[in-house]
C-alpha positions as YAML, in Angstrom:
chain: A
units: angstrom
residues:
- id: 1
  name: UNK
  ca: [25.37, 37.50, -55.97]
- id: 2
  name: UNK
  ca: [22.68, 38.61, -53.15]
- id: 3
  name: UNK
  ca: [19.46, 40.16, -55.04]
- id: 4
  name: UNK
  ca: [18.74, 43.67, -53.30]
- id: 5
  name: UNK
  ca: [15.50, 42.14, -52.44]
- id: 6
  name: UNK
  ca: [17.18, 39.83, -50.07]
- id: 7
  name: UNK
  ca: [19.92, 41.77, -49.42]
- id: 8
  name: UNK
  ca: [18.81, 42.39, -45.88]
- id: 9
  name: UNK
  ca: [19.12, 38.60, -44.76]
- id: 10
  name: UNK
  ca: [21.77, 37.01, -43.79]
- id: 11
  name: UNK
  ca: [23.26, 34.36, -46.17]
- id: 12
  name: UNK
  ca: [23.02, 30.96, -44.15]
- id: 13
  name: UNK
  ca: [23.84, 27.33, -45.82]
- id: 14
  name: UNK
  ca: [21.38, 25.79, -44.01]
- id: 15
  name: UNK
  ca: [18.82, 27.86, -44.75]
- id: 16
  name: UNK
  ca: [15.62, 25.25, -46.93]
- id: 17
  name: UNK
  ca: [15.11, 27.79, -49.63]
- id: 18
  name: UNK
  ca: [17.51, 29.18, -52.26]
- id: 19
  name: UNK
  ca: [17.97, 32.31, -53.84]
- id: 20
  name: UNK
  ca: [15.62, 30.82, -56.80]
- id: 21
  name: UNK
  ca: [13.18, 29.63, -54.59]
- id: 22
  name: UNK
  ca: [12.97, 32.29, -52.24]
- id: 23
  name: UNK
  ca: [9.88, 34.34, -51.86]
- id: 24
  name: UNK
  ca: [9.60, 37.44, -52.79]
- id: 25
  name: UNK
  ca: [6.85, 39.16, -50.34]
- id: 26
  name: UNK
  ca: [7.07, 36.96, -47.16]
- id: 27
  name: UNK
  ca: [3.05, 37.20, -45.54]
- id: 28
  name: UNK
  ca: [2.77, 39.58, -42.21]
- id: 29
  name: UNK
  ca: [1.01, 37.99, -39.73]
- id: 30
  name: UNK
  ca: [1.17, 38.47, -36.11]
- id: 31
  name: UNK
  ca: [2.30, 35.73, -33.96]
- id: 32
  name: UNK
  ca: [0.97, 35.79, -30.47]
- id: 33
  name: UNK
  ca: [3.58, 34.88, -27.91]
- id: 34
  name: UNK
  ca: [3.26, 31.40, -26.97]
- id: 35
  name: UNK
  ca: [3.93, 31.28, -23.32]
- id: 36
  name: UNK
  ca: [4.86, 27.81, -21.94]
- id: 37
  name: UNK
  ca: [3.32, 26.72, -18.49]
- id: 38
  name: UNK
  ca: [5.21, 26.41, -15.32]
- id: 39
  name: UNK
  ca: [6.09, 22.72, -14.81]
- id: 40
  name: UNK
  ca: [4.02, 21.97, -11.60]
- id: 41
  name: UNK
  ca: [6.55, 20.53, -8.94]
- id: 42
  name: UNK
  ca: [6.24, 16.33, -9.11]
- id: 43
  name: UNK
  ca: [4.10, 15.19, -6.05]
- id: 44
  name: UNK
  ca: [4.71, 11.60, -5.89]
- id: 45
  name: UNK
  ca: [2.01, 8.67, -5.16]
- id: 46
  name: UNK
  ca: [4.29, 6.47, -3.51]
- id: 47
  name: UNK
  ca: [4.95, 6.38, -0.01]
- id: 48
  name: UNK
  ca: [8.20, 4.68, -0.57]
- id: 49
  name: UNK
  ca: [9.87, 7.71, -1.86]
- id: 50
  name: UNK
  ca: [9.86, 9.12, 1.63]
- id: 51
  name: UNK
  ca: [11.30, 7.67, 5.05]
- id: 52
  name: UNK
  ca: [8.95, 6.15, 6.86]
- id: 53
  name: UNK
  ca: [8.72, 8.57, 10.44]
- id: 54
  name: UNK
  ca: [9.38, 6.47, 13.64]
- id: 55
  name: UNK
  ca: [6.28, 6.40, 15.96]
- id: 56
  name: UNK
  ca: [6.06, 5.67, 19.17]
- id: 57
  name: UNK
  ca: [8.99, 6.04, 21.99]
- id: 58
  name: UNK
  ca: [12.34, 4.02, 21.31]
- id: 59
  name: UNK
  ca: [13.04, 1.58, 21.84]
- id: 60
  name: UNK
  ca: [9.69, 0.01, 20.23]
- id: 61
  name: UNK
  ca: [9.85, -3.39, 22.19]
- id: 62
  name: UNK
  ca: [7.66, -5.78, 19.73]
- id: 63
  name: UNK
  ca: [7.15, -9.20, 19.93]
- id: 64
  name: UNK
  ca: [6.34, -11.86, 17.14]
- id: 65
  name: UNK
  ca: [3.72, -14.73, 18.74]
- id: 66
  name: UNK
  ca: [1.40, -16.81, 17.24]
- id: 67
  name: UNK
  ca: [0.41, -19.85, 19.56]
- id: 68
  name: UNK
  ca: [0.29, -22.12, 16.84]
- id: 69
  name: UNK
  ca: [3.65, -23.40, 15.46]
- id: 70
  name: UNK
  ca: [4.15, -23.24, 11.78]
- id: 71
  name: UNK
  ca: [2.58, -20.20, 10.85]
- id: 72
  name: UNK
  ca: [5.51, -18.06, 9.94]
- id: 73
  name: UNK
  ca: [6.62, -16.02, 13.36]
- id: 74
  name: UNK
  ca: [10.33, -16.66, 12.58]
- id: 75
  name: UNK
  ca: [10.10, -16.00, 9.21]
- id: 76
  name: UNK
  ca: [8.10, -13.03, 9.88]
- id: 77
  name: UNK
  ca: [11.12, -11.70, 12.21]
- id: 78
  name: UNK
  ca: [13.60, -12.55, 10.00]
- id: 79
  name: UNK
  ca: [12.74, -10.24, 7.22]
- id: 80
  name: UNK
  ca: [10.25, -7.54, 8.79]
- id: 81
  name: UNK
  ca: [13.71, -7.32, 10.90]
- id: 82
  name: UNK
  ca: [15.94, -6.73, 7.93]
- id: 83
  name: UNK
  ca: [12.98, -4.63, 6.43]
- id: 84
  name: UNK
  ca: [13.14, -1.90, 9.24]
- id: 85
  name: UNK
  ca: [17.17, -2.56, 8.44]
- id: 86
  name: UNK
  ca: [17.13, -1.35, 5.46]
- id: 87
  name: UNK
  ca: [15.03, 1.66, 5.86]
- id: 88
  name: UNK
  ca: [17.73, 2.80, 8.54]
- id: 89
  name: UNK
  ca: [16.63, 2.15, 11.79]
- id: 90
  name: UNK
  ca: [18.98, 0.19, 14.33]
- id: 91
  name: UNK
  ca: [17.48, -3.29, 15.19]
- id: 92
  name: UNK
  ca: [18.38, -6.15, 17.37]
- id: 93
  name: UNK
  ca: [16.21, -9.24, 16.73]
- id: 94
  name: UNK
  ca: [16.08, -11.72, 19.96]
- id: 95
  name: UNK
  ca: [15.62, -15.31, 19.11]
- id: 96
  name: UNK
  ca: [13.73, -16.43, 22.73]
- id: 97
  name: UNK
  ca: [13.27, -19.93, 21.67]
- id: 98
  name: UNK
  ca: [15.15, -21.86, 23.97]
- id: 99
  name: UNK
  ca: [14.62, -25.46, 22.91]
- id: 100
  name: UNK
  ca: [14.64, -24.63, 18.95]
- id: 101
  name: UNK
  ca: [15.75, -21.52, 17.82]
- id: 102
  name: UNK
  ca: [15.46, -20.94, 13.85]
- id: 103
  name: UNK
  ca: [16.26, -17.49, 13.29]
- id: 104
  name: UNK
  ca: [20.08, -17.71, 13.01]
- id: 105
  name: UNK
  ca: [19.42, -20.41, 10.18]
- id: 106
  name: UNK
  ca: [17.52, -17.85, 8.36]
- id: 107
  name: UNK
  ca: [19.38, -15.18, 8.73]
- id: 108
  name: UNK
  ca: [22.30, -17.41, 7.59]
- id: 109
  name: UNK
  ca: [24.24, -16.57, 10.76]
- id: 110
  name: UNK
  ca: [24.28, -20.08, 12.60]
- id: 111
  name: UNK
  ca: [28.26, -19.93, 12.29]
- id: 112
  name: UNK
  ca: [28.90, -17.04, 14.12]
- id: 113
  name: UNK
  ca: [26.44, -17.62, 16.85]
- id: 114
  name: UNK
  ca: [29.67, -18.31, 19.79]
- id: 115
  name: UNK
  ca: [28.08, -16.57, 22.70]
- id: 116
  name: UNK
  ca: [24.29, -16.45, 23.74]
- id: 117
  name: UNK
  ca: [22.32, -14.60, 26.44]
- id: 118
  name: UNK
  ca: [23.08, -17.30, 28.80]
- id: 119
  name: UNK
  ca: [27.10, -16.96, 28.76]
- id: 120
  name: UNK
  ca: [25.97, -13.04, 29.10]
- id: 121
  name: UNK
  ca: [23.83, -13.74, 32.18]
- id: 122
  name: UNK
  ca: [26.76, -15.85, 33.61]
- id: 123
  name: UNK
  ca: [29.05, -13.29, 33.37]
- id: 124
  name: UNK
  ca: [31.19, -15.61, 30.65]
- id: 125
  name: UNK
  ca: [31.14, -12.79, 27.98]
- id: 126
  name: UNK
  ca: [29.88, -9.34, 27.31]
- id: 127
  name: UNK
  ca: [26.73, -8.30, 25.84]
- id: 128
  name: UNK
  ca: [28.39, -6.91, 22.78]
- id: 129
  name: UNK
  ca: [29.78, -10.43, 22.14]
- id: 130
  name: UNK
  ca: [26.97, -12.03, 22.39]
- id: 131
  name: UNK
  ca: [25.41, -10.02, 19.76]
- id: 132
  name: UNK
  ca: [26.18, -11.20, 15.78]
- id: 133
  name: UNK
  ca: [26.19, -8.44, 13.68]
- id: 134
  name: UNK
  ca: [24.63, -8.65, 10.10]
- id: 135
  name: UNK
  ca: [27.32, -8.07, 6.93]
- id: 136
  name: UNK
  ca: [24.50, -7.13, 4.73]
- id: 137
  name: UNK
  ca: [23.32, -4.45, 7.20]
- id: 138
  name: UNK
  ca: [25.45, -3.07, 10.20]
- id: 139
  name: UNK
  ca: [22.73, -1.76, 11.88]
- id: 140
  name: UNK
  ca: [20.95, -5.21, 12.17]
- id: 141
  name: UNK
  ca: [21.94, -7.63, 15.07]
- id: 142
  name: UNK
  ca: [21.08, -10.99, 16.42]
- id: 143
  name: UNK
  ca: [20.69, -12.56, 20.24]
- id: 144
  name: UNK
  ca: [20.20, -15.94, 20.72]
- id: 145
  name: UNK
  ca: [19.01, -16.52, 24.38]
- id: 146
  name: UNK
  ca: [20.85, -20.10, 24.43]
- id: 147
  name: UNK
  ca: [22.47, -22.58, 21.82]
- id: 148
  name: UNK
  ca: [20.88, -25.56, 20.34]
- id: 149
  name: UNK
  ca: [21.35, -28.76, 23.42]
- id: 150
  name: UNK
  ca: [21.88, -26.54, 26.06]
- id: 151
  name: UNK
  ca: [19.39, -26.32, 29.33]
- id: 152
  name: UNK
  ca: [19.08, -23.42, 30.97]
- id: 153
  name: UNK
  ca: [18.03, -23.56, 34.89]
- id: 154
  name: UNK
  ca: [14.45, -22.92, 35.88]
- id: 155
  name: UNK
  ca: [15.63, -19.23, 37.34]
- id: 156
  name: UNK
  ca: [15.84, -18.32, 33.51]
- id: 157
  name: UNK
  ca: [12.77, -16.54, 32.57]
- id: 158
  name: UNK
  ca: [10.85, -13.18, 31.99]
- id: 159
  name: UNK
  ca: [13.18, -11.05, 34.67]
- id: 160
  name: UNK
  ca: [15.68, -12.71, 33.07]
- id: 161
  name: UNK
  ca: [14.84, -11.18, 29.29]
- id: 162
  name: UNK
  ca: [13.91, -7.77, 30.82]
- id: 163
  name: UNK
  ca: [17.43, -7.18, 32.40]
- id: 164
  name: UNK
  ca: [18.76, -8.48, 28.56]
- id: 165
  name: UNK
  ca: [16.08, -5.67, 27.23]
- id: 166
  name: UNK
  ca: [17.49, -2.82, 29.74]
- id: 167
  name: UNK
  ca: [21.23, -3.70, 28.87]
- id: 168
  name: UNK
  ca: [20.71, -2.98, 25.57]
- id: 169
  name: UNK
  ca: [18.65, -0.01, 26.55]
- id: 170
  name: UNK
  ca: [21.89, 1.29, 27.70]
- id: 171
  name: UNK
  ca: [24.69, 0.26, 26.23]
- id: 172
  name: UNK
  ca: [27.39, 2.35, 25.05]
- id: 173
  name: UNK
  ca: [26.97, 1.42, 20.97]
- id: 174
  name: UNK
  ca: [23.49, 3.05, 21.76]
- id: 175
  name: UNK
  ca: [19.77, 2.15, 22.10]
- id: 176
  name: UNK
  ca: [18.43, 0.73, 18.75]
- id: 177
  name: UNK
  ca: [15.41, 1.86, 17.60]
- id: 178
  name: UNK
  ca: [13.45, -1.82, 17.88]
- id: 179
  name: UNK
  ca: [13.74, -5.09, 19.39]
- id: 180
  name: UNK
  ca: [12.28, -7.62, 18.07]
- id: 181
  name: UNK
  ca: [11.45, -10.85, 19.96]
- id: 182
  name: UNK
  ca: [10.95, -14.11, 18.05]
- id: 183
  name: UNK
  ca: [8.36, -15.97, 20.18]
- id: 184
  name: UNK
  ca: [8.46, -19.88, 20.32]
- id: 185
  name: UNK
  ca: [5.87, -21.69, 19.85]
- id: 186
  name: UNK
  ca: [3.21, -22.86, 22.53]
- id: 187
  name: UNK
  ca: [1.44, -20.59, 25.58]
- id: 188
  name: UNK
  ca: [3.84, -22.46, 28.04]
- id: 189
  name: UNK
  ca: [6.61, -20.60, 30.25]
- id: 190
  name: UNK
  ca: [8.65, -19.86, 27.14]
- id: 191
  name: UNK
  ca: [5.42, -17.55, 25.60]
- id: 192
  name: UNK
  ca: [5.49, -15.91, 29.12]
- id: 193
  name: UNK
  ca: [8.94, -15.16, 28.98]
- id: 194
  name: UNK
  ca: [9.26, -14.01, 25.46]
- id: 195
  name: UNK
  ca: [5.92, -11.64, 25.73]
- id: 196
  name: UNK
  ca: [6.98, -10.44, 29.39]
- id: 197
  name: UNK
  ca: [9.51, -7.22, 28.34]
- id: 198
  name: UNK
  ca: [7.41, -6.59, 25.00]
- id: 199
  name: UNK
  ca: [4.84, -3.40, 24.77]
- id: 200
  name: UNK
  ca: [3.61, -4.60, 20.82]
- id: 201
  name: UNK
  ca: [3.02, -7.22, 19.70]
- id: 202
  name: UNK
  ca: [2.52, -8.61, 16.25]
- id: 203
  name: UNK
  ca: [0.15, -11.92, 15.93]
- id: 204
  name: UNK
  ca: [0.78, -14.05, 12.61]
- id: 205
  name: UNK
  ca: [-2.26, -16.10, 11.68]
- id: 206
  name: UNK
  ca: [-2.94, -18.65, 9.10]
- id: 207
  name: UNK
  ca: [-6.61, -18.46, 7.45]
- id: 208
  name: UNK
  ca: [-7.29, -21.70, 8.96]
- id: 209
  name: UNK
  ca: [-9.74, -22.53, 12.40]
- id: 210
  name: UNK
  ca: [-6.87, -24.00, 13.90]
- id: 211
  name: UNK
  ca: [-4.75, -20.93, 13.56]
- id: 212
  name: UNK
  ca: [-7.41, -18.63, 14.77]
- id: 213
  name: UNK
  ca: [-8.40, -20.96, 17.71]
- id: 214
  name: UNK
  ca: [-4.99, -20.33, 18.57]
- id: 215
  name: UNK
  ca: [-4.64, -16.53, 17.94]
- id: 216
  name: UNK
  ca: [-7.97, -15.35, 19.60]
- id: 217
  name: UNK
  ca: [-6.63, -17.57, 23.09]
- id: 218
  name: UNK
  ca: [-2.74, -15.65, 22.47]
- id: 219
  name: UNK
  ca: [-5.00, -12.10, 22.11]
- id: 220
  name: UNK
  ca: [-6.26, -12.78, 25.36]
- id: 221
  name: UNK
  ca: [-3.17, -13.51, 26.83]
- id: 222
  name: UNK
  ca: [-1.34, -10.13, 25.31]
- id: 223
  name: UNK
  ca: [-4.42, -8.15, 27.05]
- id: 224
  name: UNK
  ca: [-4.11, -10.04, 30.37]
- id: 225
  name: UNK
  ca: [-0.54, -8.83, 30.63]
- id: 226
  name: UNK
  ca: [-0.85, -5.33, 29.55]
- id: 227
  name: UNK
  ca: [-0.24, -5.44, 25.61]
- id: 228
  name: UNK
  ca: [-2.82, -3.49, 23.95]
- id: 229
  name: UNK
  ca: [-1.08, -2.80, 20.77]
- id: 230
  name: UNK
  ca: [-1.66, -5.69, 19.01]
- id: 231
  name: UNK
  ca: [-1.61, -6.12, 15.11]
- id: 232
  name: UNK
  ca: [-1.98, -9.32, 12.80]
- id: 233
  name: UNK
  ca: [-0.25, -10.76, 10.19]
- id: 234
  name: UNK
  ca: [-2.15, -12.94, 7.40]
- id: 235
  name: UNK
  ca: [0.62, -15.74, 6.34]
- id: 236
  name: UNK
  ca: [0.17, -17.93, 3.40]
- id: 237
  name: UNK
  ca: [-2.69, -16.46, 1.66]
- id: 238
  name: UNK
  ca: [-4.16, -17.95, -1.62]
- id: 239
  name: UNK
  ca: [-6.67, -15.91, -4.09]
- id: 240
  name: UNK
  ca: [-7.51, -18.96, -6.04]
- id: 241
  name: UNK
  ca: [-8.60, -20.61, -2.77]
- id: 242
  name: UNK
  ca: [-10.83, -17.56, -1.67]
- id: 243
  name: UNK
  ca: [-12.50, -17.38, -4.45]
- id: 244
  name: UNK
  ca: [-13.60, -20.64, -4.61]
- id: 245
  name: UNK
  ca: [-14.70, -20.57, -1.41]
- id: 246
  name: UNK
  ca: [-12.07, -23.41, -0.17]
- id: 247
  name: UNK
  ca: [-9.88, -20.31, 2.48]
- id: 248
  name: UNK
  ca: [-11.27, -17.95, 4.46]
- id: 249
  name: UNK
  ca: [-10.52, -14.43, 2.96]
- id: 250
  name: UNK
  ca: [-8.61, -11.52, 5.18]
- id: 251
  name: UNK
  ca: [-11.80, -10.12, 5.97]
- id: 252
  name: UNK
  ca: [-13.30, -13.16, 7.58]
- id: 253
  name: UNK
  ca: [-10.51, -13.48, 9.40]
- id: 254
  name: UNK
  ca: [-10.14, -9.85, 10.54]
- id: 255
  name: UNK
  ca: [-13.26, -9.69, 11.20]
- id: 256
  name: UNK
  ca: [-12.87, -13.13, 13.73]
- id: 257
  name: UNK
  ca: [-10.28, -12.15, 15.80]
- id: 258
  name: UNK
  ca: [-11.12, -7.99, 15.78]
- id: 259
  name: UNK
  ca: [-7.49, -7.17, 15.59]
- id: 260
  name: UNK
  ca: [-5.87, -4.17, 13.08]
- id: 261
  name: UNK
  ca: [-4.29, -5.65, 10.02]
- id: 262
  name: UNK
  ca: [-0.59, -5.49, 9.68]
- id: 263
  name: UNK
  ca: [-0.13, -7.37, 6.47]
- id: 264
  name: UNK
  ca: [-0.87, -9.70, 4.24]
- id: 265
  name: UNK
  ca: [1.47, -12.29, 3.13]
- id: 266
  name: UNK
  ca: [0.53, -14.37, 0.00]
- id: 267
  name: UNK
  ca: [1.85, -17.82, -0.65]
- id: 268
  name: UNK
  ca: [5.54, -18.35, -2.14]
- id: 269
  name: UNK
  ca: [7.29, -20.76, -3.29]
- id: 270
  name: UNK
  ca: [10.89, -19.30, -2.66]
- id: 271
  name: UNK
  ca: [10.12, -19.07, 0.77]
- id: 272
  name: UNK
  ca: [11.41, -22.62, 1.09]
- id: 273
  name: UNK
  ca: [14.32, -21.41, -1.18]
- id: 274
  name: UNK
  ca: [15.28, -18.54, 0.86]
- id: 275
  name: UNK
  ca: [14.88, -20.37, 4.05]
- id: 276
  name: UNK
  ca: [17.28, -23.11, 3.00]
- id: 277
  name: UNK
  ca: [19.81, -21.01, 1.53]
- id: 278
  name: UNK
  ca: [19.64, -18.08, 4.87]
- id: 279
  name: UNK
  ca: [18.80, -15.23, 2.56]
- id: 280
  name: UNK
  ca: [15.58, -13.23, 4.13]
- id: 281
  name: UNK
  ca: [13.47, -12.37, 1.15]
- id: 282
  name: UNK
  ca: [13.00, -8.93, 1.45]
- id: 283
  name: UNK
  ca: [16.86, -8.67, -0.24]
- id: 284
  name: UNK
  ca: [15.93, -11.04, -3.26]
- id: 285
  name: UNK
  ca: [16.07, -8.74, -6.47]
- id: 286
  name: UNK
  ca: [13.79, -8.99, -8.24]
- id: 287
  name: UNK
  ca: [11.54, -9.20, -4.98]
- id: 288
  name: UNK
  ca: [8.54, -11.70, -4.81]
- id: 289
  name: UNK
  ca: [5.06, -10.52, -3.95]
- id: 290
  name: UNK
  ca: [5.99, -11.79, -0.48]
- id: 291
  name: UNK
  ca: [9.12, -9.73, -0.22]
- id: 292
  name: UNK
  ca: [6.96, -6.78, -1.03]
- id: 293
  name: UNK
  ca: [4.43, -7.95, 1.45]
- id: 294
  name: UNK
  ca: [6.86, -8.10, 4.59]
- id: 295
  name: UNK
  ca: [8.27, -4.82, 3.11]
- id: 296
  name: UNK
  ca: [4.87, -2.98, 3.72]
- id: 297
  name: UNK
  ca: [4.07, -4.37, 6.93]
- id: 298
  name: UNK
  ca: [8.27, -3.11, 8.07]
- id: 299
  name: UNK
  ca: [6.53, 0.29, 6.94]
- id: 300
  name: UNK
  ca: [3.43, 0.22, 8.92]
- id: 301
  name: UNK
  ca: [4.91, -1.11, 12.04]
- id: 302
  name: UNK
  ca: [7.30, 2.18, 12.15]
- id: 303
  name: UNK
  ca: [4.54, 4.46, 11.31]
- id: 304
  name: UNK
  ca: [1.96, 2.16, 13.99]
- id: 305
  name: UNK
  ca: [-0.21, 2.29, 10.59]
- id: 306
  name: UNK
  ca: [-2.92, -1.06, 9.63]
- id: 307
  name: UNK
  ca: [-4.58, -1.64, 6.42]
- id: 308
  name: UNK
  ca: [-8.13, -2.54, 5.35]
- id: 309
  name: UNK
  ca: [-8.89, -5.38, 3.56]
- id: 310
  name: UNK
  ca: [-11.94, -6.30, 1.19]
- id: 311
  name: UNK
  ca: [-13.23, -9.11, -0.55]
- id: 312
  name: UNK
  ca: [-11.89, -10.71, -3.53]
- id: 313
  name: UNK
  ca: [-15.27, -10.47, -5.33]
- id: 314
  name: UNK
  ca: [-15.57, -7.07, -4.80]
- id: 315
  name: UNK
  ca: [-13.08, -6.54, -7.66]
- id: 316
  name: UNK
  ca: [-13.26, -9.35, -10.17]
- id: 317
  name: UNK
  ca: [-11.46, -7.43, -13.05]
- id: 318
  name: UNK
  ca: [-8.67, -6.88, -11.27]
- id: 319
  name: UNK
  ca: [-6.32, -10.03, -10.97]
- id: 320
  name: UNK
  ca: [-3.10, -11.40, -9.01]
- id: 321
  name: UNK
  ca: [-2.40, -11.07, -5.33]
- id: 322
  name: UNK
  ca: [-2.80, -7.30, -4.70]
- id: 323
  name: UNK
  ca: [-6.37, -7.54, -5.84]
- id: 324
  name: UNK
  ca: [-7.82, -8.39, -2.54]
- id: 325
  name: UNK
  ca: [-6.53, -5.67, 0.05]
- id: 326
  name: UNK
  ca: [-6.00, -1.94, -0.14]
- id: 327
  name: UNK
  ca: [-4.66, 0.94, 2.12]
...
């Protein structure tokens, strides 16, 4: 039985106190509404929630040169390639190294590789042959200019490449948004033809003399034929080296050759593992700090964006790879 004194609440079995326990006079106080904020809408930090926008008039005709063999150009192609892939623009990489072309081996697409340029230019197949499409990512496609033991005539050379350039300007599939040119090695004929259809280019360095010997002549070349957009790449960087003084640092070398920074690639092992086994490692999950690298530099090369990079010593608390550049 209810006690009149509580005979104006509802009975309720989960209620903590009992009839017994109950108080009698319950205190009157006056509770101020509590009013809860507006959740503030989430700005994010990270440009990688976001498309990247696409600078620049397509196609963006970009070419990958170094001078000095070695330094990373077709592995730089292979994934800043399959980098822009991913982030949905349509790309067609160009391997223009006659003699020794690499990039179908780390693509993984050497098997598939049954027509090149040159059966295009003979009239032996049609450009859409010639090109290998990617499984991994539709939108990516490969062009060898000629298969491994093969000679191509003299007449084969930068008019050659810029017809190539202007067919797939106009093909029916559609223009892709970048072609990429992986330039071989050397300043000879087959630089000249590689850099000849190209209005970018991308320089990938070593921090070593001979590598920037090499790049500051190749700068001079781009300029002479009319390529003012010219970035670098830092390959095969090591922060235990810089700080003891043994490598030049990103600055010293930006600061060498007076070119915008495009990215900085740090040393990795599975490089070598990736290469061998024809998987790019920009799809490796969970990425490397190289993976990333390329990644960022795929990013700035749609938006035309550089970095800035600083000393190591200028932040000794902080430690591992990403320590020694910002932007």
């Amino acid at each position: 039985m209810i006690s009149p004194q509580l005979s104006h609440i509802n009975p309720n079995p989960s209620f903590p106190f009992s009839n017994s326990t109950f108080p009698q006079s319950l205190p009157t106080k006056t509770l101020k509404p509590h009013f809860k904020p507006k959740p503030t809408p989430i700005v994010s930090v990270l440009q990688y929630n976001r498309k990247p926008q696409l600078s620049g008039e397509t196609p963006r005709v970009v070419v990958i040169t170094s001078g000095k063999g070695g330094v990373g150009k077709t592995t730089s192609t292979a994934n800043i390639g399959l980098s822009l892939a991913r982030l949905g623009f349509s790309v067609v990489a160009i391997d223009a190294d006659v003699g020794l072309r690499n990039l179908d081996l780390l693509l993984g697409l050497e098997n598939r590789v049954n027509y090149t340029a040159f059966e295009v230019i003979n009239g032996d197949c049609r450009l859409d042959q010639a090109l290998v499409r990617d499984k991994r990512w539709s939108n990516f496609e490969l062009l060898c200019i000629s298969k491994p033991r093969s000679k191509l005539p003299m007449g084969f050379g930068g008019k050659a490449l810029i017809w190539l350039v202007d067919a797939l300007k106009t093909r029916s599939e559609g223009c892709p948004d970048f072609i990429i040119i992986d330039c071989p090695a050397g300043i000879d004929a087959g630089f000249i033809t590689a850099i000849t259809p190209a209005n970018e280019a991308v320089l990938v360095v070593t921090p070593d003399i001979t590598s920037l010997r090499d790049a500051d002549r190749v700068t001079g070349l781009l300029e002479c034929d009319g390529i003012k957009d010219i970035k670098m790449i830092v390959n095969r960087v090591r922060t235990d080296l810089i700080r003891g003084e043994d490598m030049m640092s990103v600055l010293d070398v930006q600061e060498m050759l007076g070119l915008a920074l495009l990215g900085v690639i740090p040393e990795d092992s599975e490089v070598i593992r990736s290469t061998n086994r024809g998987y790019p490692l920009v799809l490796n999950r969970p990425p490397t700090l190289a993976g990333l690298a390329f990644e960022q530099a795929a990013w700035r090369l749609v938006e035309q964006d550089s970095m800035k990079a600083v000393m190591v010593e200028e932040e000794p608390k902080k430690r591992g790879f990403f320590s020694f550049f910002g932007g």
